[in-house]
Short mmCIF file of C-alpha atoms in Angstrom, two decimals:
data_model
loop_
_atom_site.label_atom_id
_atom_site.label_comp_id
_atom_site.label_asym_id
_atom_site.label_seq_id
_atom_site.Cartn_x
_atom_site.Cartn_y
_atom_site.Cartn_z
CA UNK A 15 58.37 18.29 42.07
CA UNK A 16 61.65 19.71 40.86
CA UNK A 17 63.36 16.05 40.78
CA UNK A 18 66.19 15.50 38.11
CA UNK A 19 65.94 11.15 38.82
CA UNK A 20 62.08 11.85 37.44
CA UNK A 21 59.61 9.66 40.29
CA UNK A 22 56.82 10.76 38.37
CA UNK A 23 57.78 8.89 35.47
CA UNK A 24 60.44 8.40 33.47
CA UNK A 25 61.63 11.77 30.86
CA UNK A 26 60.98 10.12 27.49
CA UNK A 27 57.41 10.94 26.34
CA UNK A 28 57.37 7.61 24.67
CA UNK A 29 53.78 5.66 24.67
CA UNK A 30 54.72 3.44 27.40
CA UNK A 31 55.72 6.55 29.69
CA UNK A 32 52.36 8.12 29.20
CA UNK A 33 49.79 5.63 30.73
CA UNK A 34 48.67 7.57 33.54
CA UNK A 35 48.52 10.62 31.32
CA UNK A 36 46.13 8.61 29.48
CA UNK A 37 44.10 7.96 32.23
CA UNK A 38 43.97 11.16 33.26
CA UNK A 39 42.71 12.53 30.12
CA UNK A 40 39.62 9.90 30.23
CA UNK A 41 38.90 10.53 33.66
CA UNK A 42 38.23 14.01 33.10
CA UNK A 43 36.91 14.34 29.66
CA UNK A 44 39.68 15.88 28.08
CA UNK A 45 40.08 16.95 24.50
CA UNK A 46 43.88 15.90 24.79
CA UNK A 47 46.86 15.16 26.86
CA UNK A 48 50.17 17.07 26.51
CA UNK A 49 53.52 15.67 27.35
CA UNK A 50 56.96 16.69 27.07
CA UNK A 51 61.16 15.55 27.91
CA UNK A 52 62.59 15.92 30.71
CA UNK A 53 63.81 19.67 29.24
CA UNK A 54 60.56 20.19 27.91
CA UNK A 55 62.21 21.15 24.41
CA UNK A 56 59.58 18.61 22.76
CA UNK A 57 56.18 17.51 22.47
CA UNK A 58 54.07 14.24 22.77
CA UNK A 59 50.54 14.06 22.60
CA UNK A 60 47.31 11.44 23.24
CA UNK A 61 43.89 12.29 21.72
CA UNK A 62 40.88 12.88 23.99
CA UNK A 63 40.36 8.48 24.19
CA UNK A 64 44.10 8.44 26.23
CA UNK A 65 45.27 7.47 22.76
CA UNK A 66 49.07 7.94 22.15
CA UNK A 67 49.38 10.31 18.47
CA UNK A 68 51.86 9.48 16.42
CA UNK A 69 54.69 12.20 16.22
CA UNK A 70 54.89 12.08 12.46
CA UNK A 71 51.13 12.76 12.23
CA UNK A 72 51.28 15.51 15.14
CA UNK A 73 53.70 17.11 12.92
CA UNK A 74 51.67 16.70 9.77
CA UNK A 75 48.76 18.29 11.45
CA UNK A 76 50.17 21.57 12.76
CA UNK A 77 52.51 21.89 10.11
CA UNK A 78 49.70 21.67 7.57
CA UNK A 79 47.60 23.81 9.52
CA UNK A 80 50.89 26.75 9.18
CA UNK A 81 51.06 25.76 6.02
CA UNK A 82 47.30 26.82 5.14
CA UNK A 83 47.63 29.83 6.98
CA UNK A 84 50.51 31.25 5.35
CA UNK A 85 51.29 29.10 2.12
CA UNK A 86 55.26 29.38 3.40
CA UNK A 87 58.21 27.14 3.45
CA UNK A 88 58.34 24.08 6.31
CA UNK A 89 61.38 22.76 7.11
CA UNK A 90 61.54 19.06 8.33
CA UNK A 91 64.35 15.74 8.51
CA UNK A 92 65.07 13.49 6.13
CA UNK A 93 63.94 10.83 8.32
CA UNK A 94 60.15 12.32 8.69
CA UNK A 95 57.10 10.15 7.23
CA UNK A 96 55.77 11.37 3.57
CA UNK A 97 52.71 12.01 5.70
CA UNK A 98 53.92 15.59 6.40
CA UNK A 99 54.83 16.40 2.90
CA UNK A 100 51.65 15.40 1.38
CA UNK A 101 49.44 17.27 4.02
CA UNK A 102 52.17 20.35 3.59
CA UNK A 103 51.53 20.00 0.17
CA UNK A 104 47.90 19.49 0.27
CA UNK A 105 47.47 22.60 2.25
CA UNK A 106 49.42 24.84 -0.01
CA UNK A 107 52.73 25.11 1.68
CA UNK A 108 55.97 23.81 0.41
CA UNK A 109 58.65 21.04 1.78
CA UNK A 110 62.29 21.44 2.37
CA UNK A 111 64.33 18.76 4.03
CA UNK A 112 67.36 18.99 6.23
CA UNK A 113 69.51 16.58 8.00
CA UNK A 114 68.40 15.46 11.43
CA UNK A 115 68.98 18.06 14.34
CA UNK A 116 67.49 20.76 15.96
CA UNK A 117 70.48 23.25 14.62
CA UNK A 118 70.19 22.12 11.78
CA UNK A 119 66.70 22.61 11.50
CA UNK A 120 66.80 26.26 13.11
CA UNK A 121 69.87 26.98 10.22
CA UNK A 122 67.61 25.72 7.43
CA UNK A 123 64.33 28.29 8.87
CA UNK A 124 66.83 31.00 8.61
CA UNK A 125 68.47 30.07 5.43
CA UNK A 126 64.70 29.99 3.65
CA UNK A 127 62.81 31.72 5.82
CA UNK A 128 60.62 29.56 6.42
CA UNK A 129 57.25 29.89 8.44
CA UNK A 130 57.86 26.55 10.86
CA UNK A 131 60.16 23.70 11.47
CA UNK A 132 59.64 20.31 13.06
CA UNK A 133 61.27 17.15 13.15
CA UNK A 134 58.93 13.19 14.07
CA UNK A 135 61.45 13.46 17.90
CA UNK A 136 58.70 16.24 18.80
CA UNK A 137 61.43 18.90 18.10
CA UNK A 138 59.49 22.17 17.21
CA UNK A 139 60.42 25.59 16.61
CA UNK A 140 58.33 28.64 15.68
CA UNK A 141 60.54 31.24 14.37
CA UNK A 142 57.69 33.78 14.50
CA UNK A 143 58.84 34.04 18.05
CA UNK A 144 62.45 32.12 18.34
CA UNK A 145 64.60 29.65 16.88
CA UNK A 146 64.62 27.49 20.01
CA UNK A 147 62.55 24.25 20.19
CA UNK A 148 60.03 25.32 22.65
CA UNK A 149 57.67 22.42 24.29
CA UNK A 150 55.24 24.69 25.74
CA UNK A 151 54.79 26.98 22.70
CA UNK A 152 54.39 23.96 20.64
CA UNK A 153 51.33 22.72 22.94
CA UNK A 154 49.62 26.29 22.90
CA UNK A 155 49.75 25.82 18.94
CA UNK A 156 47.91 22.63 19.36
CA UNK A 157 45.36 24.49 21.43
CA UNK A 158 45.17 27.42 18.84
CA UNK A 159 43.99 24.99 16.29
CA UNK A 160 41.93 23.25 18.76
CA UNK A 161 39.98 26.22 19.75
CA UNK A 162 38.94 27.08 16.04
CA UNK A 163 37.31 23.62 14.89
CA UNK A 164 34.46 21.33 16.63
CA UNK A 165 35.87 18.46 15.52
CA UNK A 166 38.41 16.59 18.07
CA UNK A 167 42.02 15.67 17.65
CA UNK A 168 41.36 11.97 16.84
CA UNK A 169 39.32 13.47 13.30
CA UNK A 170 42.10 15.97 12.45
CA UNK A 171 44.70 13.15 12.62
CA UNK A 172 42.09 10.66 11.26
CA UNK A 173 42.02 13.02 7.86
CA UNK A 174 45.57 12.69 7.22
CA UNK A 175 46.43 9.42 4.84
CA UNK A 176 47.98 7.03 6.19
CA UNK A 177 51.51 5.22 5.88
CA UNK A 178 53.14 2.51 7.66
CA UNK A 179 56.74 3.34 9.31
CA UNK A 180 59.27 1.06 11.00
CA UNK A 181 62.43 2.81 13.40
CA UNK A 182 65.41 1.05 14.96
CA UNK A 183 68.88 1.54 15.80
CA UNK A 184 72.08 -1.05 14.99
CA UNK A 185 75.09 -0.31 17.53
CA UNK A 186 77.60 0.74 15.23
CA UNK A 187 81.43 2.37 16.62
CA UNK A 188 81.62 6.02 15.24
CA UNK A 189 85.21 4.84 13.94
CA UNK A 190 82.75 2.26 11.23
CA UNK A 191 79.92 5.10 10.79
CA UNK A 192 81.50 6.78 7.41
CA UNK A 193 82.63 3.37 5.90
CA UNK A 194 79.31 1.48 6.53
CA UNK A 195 77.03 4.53 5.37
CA UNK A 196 79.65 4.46 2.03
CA UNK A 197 78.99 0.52 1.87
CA UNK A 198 75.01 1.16 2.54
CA UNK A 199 75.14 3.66 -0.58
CA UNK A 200 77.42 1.20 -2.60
CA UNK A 201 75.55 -1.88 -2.51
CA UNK A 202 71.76 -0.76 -2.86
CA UNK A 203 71.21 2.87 -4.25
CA UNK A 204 71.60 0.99 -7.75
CA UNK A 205 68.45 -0.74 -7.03
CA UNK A 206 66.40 2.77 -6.01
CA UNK A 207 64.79 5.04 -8.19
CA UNK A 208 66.11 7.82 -6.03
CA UNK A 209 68.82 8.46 -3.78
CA UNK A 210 69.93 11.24 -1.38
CA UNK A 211 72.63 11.71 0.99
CA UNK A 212 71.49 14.77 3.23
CA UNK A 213 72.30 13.02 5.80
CA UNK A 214 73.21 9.57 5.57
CA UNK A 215 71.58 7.58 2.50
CA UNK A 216 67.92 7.77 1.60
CA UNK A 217 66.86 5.19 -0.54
CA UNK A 218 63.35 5.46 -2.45
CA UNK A 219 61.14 3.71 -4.70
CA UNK A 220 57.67 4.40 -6.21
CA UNK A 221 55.90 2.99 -3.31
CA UNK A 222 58.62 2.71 -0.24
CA UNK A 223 61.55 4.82 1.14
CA UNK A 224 64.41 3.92 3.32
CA UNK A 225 66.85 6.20 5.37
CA UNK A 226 70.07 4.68 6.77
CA UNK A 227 72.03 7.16 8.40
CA UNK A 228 74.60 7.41 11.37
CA UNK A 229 73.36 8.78 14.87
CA UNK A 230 74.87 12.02 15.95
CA UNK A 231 74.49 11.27 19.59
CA UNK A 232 75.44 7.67 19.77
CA UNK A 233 77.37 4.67 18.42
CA UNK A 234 74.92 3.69 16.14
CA UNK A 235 73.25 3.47 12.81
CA UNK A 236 69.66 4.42 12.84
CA UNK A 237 67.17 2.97 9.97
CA UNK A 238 63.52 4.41 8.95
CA UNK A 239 61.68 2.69 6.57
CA UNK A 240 58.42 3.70 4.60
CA UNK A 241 55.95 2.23 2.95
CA UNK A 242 52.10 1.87 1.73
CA UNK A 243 52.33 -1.88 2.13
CA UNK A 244 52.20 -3.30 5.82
CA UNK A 245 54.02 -6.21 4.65
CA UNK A 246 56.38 -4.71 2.38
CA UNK A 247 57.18 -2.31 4.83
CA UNK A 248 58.13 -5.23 7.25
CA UNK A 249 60.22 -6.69 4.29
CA UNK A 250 61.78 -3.96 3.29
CA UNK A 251 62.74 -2.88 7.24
CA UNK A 252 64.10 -6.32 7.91
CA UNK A 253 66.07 -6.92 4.84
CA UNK A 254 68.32 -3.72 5.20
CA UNK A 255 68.52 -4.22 9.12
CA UNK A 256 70.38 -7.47 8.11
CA UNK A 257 72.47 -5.50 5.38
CA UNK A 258 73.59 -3.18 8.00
CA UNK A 259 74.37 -5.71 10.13
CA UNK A 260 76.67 -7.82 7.62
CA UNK A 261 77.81 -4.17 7.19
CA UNK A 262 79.50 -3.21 10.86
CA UNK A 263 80.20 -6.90 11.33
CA UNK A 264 82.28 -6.64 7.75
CA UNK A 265 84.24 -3.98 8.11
CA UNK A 266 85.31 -4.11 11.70
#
């Protein structure tokens, strides 16, 4: 049904938003369940139990899988898990990071000419055919690889090692984004072993990462943090969502 208000369900293929596509997927045996946005420019899966994958490791799979295939460049974000850089890694390919973005991400294939690109949203592209992110193309990939192994989607993404990852967003006016992100960078990259600023500040230690950076669609400040540790993961996340906080309240 051609319906732009969505009554199937709503356009985000978030976990939540995929129940019945779950269901689905058990009732009939399936090996998996494909999902995409509302302009079907990115890709969601659940394993043959109805089980929701997570994007990072979705990623990691296929772009480990080009990556063993071709031993070429993948692009990804700053703000994807260290899951897809190991499994790049592990399967002979190479890592290159870009800021968050689907341009972005097509301008950094082109500049290194790279073999794939994705980013943890589901976004994509295969420039072995075009530089758009492509929904569809991206599911007949996961087929592809699908059709060439007995094993099902739940033991490809069971082989990849694990981390623990934490998202969220702090509403933040774009007239506070620079001076917060400057204040972020200020205050804690003294305490990291390494810093970037790609795009916004990444903040890493031996066993933990953290990436604060300011949304480019909304007034906000979005946070990913890394780590092996469940509970220092938890730490670590809360700890610089109250930073950011004192932040934006601060300097506004």
């Amino acid at each position: 049904q051609m319906d732009g208000f969505f009554p199937g369900r709503p356009p985000e293929p978030t976990p939540e938003n995929l129940c019945h596509l779950s269901s689905a997927v058990r009732a009939v045996n399936a090996d998996i369940g494909i999902a995409h946005d509302g302009d079907a420019d990115r890709i969601a899966a659940v394993d043959e139990r109805g089980r929701f994958i997570q994007p990072d490791y979705l990623l990691a799979l296929i772009a480990g899988n080009i990556a063993k295939k071709t031993r070429g460049k993948i692009i990804t974000t700053v703000d994807a898990s260290m899951v897809v850089t190991d499994h790049v890694v592990r399967n002979g390919g190479k890592i290159i990071r870009t800021k968050v973005g689907d341009v972005y991400l097509a301008q950094k294939i082109v500049e290194e000419k790279a073999v794939f690109g994705g980013e943890p949203s589901g976004t994509w592209i295969h420039p072995d055919v075009h530089l758009t992110p492509d929904g569809p193309l991206s599911a007949l990939r996961i087929y592809e690889l699908l059709s060439k192994t007995d094993k099902p989607i739940s033991s490809l993404i069971g082989e990849i090692p694990k981390c623990h990852t934490m998202r969220s967003r702090i509403e933040c006016p774009n007239r506070l984004k620079p001076v917060v992100i400057a204040k972020v960078y200020e205050l804690l990259a003294p305490h990291h072993d390494r810093v970037e600023t790609v795009d916004g500040v990444l903040l890493a230690n031996k066993e933990e990462w953290t990436l604060v950076r300011p949304s480019g669609t909304e007034q906000c400040v979005r946070i990913t943090t890394e780590a092996k540790n469940r509970e220092q993961l938890v730490k670590k996340h809360k700890e610089t969502e109250l930073i950011v906080k004192k932040l934006i309240h601060d300097v506004g």
